[in-house]
Rosetta silent file (secondary structure, phi, psi, omega in degrees, C-alpha in Angstrom):
SEQUENCE: XXXXXXXXXXXXXXXXXXXXXXXXXXXXXXXXXXXXXXXXXXXXXXXXXXXXXXXXXXXXXXXXXXXXXXXXXXXXXXXXXXXXXXXXXXXXXXXXXXXXXXXXXXXXXXXXXXXXXXXXXXXXXXXXXXXXXXXXXXXXXXXXXXXXXXXXXX
SCORE:     score description
SCORE:     0.000 S_00000001
   1 L     0.000  107.950 -177.802   96.795  103.447   91.872 S_00000001
   2 L   -97.069  141.811 -178.440   98.332  101.737   88.879 S_00000001
   3 L  -107.570   -7.424  173.581  100.772   98.868   89.212 S_00000001
   4 E   -99.994  109.760 -174.984  101.831   98.681   85.549 S_00000001
   5 L  -133.585   80.779 -177.027  104.431  101.425   85.134 S_00000001
   6 L   -64.229  -17.216  179.032  106.624  100.853   82.060 S_00000001
   7 L   -83.063   -7.639 -176.659  108.293  104.239   82.603 S_00000001
   8 L   -67.260  132.978  175.070  109.629  103.156   86.015 S_00000001
   9 L  -104.084  121.597 -176.215  113.416  103.001   86.290 S_00000001
  10 L   -64.972  152.313  178.509  114.561  100.389   88.783 S_00000001
  11 L  -106.184  157.583  177.104  116.757  101.377   91.705 S_00000001
  12 L   -61.444  -21.915 -178.476  119.793   99.530   93.052 S_00000001
  13 L   -94.037   -3.202  178.201  117.818   99.007   96.249 S_00000001
  14 L   -73.847  143.535  166.194  114.756   97.424   94.589 S_00000001
  15 E   -84.900  126.461 -176.664  114.072   93.721   94.910 S_00000001
  16 E  -111.443  129.716  179.621  113.519   92.562   91.324 S_00000001
  17 E  -124.028  142.615  174.502  111.405   89.545   90.442 S_00000001
  18 E  -117.002  116.929 -179.638  110.758   87.910   87.082 S_00000001
  19 E  -108.948  134.566  168.708  107.494   85.954   86.909 S_00000001
  20 E   -85.194  118.969 -172.902  106.402   83.644   84.098 S_00000001
  21 E  -116.075  131.352  169.309  102.742   84.577   83.712 S_00000001
  22 E  -117.732  101.386 -178.102   99.970   82.734   81.880 S_00000001
  23 E   -71.873  159.319  170.788   96.919   85.017   82.016 S_00000001
  24 L   -64.411  154.263  177.577   93.348   83.783   81.834 S_00000001
  25 L   -54.244  134.325  178.517   91.872   84.091   78.313 S_00000001
  26 L    88.540   -7.393  178.793   91.036   87.712   77.543 S_00000001
  27 L   -93.807  116.914 -179.709   93.335   89.181   80.210 S_00000001
  28 L   -65.360  151.535 -179.455   96.002   91.382   78.576 S_00000001
  29 H   -55.737  -39.025 -179.534   99.628   90.826   79.657 S_00000001
  30 H   -63.149  -40.655  178.770   99.853   94.342   81.144 S_00000001
  31 H   -67.590  -40.286  178.533   96.806   93.704   83.321 S_00000001
  32 H   -65.621  -43.448  177.884   98.169   90.322   84.434 S_00000001
  33 H   -63.172  -42.038  177.211  101.574   91.841   85.269 S_00000001
  34 H   -63.568  -38.455  179.037   99.915   94.673   87.182 S_00000001
  35 H   -63.635  -40.281  177.699   97.791   92.128   89.067 S_00000001
  36 H   -63.588  -46.742  179.926  100.927   90.224   90.130 S_00000001
  37 H   -61.619  -42.205 -179.036  102.600   93.452   91.319 S_00000001
  38 H   -67.653  -52.150 -174.602   99.481   94.539   93.202 S_00000001
  39 H   -64.843  -27.284 -179.154   98.637   91.203   94.805 S_00000001
  40 L   -96.527    8.727  176.741  102.221   90.658   95.958 S_00000001
  41 L  -136.541 -101.286 -171.587  102.589   94.127   97.480 S_00000001
  42 L  -107.232   -0.993 -177.047   99.933   96.667   98.529 S_00000001
  43 L   -69.174  150.038  176.714   96.928   95.745   96.384 S_00000001
  44 L  -150.108  159.848 -176.677   93.673   94.661   97.967 S_00000001
  45 L   -87.330   -4.061 -176.540   90.183   93.820   96.770 S_00000001
  46 L  -135.452  164.669  175.619   88.491   96.265   99.142 S_00000001
  47 L   -77.002  132.164 -179.177   88.836   99.839  100.365 S_00000001
  48 L  -113.335  128.552 -175.232   91.001  100.041  103.468 S_00000001
  49 H   -62.045  -25.160 -178.740   90.527  103.016  105.810 S_00000001
  50 H   -78.426   -7.259  179.675   94.281  103.223  106.450 S_00000001
  51 H   -55.604  -32.890 -178.171   94.976  103.955  102.755 S_00000001
  52 H   -78.433   -7.891 -176.147   94.697  107.672  103.511 S_00000001
  53 H   -87.377  -17.227 -176.988   97.320  107.534  106.256 S_00000001
  54 L  -145.762  163.844  177.405  100.326  106.771  104.079 S_00000001
  55 L   -88.325  106.431  179.589  101.492  107.044  100.497 S_00000001
  56 H   -64.284  -23.392  179.245  100.975  103.625   98.950 S_00000001
  57 H   -59.498  -28.494  179.508  103.107  104.774   96.037 S_00000001
  58 H   -71.507  -27.126 -171.877  106.120  104.447   98.355 S_00000001
  59 L  -109.587  -14.768 -170.682  105.373  100.782   99.109 S_00000001
  60 L   -72.940  150.199  169.204  103.731   99.319   96.010 S_00000001
  61 L   -77.310  152.770 -178.605  105.276   96.788   93.660 S_00000001
  62 E  -131.233  123.428  170.106  105.563   97.896   90.053 S_00000001
  63 E   -81.523  111.579 -172.349  105.380   95.787   86.926 S_00000001
  64 E  -108.093   -8.859 -179.897  107.841   97.748   84.818 S_00000001
  65 E  -160.297  146.496  177.130  108.416   95.462   81.822 S_00000001
  66 E  -135.749  130.945  176.198  106.778   92.548   80.022 S_00000001
  67 E  -122.816  141.621  171.472  108.405   90.214   77.497 S_00000001
  68 E   -70.206  149.727  174.906  106.782   87.384   75.548 S_00000001
  69 E   -86.390  120.456 -179.106  108.197   83.922   76.233 S_00000001
  70 L   -56.065  130.960  177.698  109.715   82.653   72.954 S_00000001
  71 L    80.659   -0.342  179.925  107.735   79.714   71.573 S_00000001
  72 E  -126.721   97.891 -174.075  104.906   80.159   74.107 S_00000001
  73 E   -58.310  -36.395 -172.127  102.088   82.277   72.666 S_00000001
  74 E  -101.494    8.579 -177.883  100.149   82.711   75.893 S_00000001
  75 E  -115.816  147.770 -178.882  103.053   83.190   78.335 S_00000001
  76 E  -138.922  155.234  169.575  104.909   86.324   79.330 S_00000001
  77 E  -101.076  119.422  176.954  107.693   87.316   81.684 S_00000001
  78 E  -102.725  122.889  179.818  106.478   90.096   83.965 S_00000001
  79 E   -97.294  123.662 -175.727  109.266   92.029   85.676 S_00000001
  80 E  -123.026  133.241  176.581  108.254   93.459   89.038 S_00000001
  81 E  -108.117  133.262  178.123  110.225   95.863   91.257 S_00000001
  82 E  -118.542  131.436  176.833  109.565   96.029   94.988 S_00000001
  83 L   -74.269  146.698 -179.942  110.864   98.870   97.194 S_00000001
  84 H   -60.971  -27.948 -179.959  112.824   97.809  100.282 S_00000001
  85 H   -61.201  -18.257  179.994  110.443   99.831  102.475 S_00000001
  86 H   -72.556  -21.297 -170.074  107.816   97.158  101.814 S_00000001
  87 L  -115.458  150.047  174.643  109.761   94.500  103.734 S_00000001
  88 L   -72.906  133.190  179.038  110.880   93.906  107.299 S_00000001
  89 L   -62.234  139.239  174.216  114.667   94.076  107.611 S_00000001
  90 L    73.748   10.158 -176.346  116.395   90.745  108.104 S_00000001
  91 L  -116.363   97.086  175.044  113.299   88.655  107.396 S_00000001
  92 H   -62.237  -38.493 -179.674  113.563   86.243  104.492 S_00000001
  93 H   -59.939  -47.411  179.329  110.180   84.858  105.574 S_00000001
  94 H   -59.762  -44.542 -178.717  108.496   88.256  105.303 S_00000001
  95 H   -63.181  -50.185 -177.875  109.990   88.873  101.863 S_00000001
  96 H   -68.392  -35.806  178.147  109.039   85.487  100.414 S_00000001
  97 H   -61.974  -39.528  178.842  105.567   85.519  101.974 S_00000001
  98 H   -70.049  -49.978 -172.988  104.879   88.828  100.276 S_00000001
  99 H   -74.484  -41.822 -175.171  106.409   88.043   96.888 S_00000001
 100 H  -121.209   21.121 -179.604  105.391   84.400   96.432 S_00000001
 101 L   -82.166 -104.223 -172.371  102.631   83.925   98.977 S_00000001
 102 H   -64.695  -22.081 -171.720   99.014   84.625   98.128 S_00000001
 103 H   -61.460  -26.422 -175.281   99.661   85.748   94.540 S_00000001
 104 H   -71.610  -12.993  177.242   99.779   82.200   93.128 S_00000001
 105 H  -101.602   14.047 -175.019   96.049   81.714   93.683 S_00000001
 106 L   -69.929  132.289 -171.634   95.059   84.898   91.857 S_00000001
 107 L   -71.413  -21.858  179.643   92.071   84.347   89.556 S_00000001
 108 L   -72.364   -8.193 -175.782   93.277   86.577   86.689 S_00000001
 109 E  -116.818  138.812  171.481   96.072   84.061   86.090 S_00000001
 110 E   -82.461  -36.298 -179.668   95.992   80.512   84.769 S_00000001
 111 E  -153.524  151.304  179.447   99.567   79.893   85.876 S_00000001
 112 E  -149.800  137.855  178.943  102.376   81.765   87.588 S_00000001
 113 E  -144.236  131.212  173.837  105.982   80.858   88.313 S_00000001
 114 E   -77.602  116.749 -177.187  108.776   82.855   89.924 S_00000001
 115 E   -94.325  -34.960 -176.050  111.664   82.517   87.461 S_00000001
 116 E  -156.129  153.024 -179.295  114.279   84.821   88.986 S_00000001
 117 E  -146.405  129.026  175.753  114.808   87.078   91.979 S_00000001
 118 E  -113.483  118.959  178.564  117.461   89.732   92.619 S_00000001
 119 L  -105.579  121.187 -175.338  117.910   90.736   96.228 S_00000001
 120 L   -70.828  150.652  178.605  120.042   93.875   96.593 S_00000001
 121 H   -53.995  -33.562  179.693  123.084   93.908   98.891 S_00000001
 122 H   -58.954  -30.113  179.518  121.422   96.627  101.000 S_00000001
 123 H   -90.596  -41.202 -178.543  118.798   94.041  102.020 S_00000001
 124 H   -63.306  -27.975  178.668  120.957   90.903  102.221 S_00000001
 125 L   -66.568  -17.080  179.506  123.232   92.697  104.695 S_00000001
 126 L   -85.403   -9.281  179.962  120.303   92.792  107.141 S_00000001
 127 L   -80.834  125.013 -178.153  120.074   88.969  107.272 S_00000001
 128 L   -79.733  -28.561 -175.362  121.776   87.615  110.391 S_00000001
 129 L    82.298  178.100 -178.768  121.928   83.998  109.259 S_00000001
 130 L   -65.144  145.097 -175.704  121.641   80.980  111.554 S_00000001
 131 L   -61.478  -27.986 -178.713  122.690   81.606  115.173 S_00000001
 132 L  -106.658    8.643  178.303  125.365   78.849  115.119 S_00000001
 133 L    96.354  153.348 -176.102  126.526   79.444  111.551 S_00000001
 134 H   -67.354  -34.527 -177.971  125.568   77.956  108.197 S_00000001
 135 H   -63.518  -38.927  177.677  128.030   75.066  108.393 S_00000001
 136 H   -61.231  -43.846  179.733  126.364   73.727  111.558 S_00000001
 137 H   -65.745  -43.234  179.142  122.966   73.818  109.807 S_00000001
 138 H   -62.500  -41.054  179.060  124.318   72.141  106.666 S_00000001
 139 H   -64.966  -42.239  178.326  125.927   69.399  108.757 S_00000001
 140 H   -61.007  -42.567 -175.782  122.681   68.800  110.707 S_00000001
 141 H   -89.232  -13.002 -174.951  120.633   68.586  107.508 S_00000001
 142 L    56.144   43.491  179.940  123.332   66.920  105.401 S_00000001
 143 L  -125.442  121.976 -176.240  122.575   69.452  102.639 S_00000001
 144 L  -132.926  155.780  171.740  125.426   71.123  100.788 S_00000001
 145 L    74.007   18.039  177.425  125.920   73.212   97.653 S_00000001
 146 L  -153.420  160.332  177.760  122.481   74.820   97.574 S_00000001
 147 L   -67.430  151.403  174.472  120.512   77.504   99.380 S_00000001
 148 L  -118.265  130.892  177.912  118.557   76.554  102.487 S_00000001
 149 L  -137.263  125.853  177.369  115.264   78.268  103.282 S_00000001
 150 L  -126.376  100.657  177.398  112.989   77.387  106.148 S_00000001
 151 L  -160.217  160.157  177.444  109.778   79.407  106.356 S_00000001
 152 L   -94.402  121.529  178.305  106.040   79.042  105.946 S_00000001
 153 L   -98.811  119.140 -178.487  104.759   80.659  102.756 S_00000001
 154 L  -106.362    0.000    0.000  101.069   81.593  103.066 S_00000001
């Protein structure tokens, strides 16, 4: 199961992430990008008996493009596409836990940073928002003009 798929054409329904990746010495950019896609989606370090019950190809993240960072010899931008089927509808927490959770401690990488994220309208429409409305939450927190996110990222 390969997670580096440069031939992959993104879909309008994919969640697209751009990660700034600094691989460990000797780790090629393609391998580092594939590791990010795997670790933040369906990849695991062991054989799982349930692998035979479903097509992981339907759920896996795919590193579909890698660009060097201008002026930074050892850094790359890895572009990863995630299918909507990977995530629970209406759960920002589930999405962020998967995409930016455990992956930041991955040993193949010296450093990793989420630079950009595109969430398709098909997924954002499933978010209910706060039960009393966003203005009530902003007034309680005295926070305006920026996104608010409250979840535990593991």
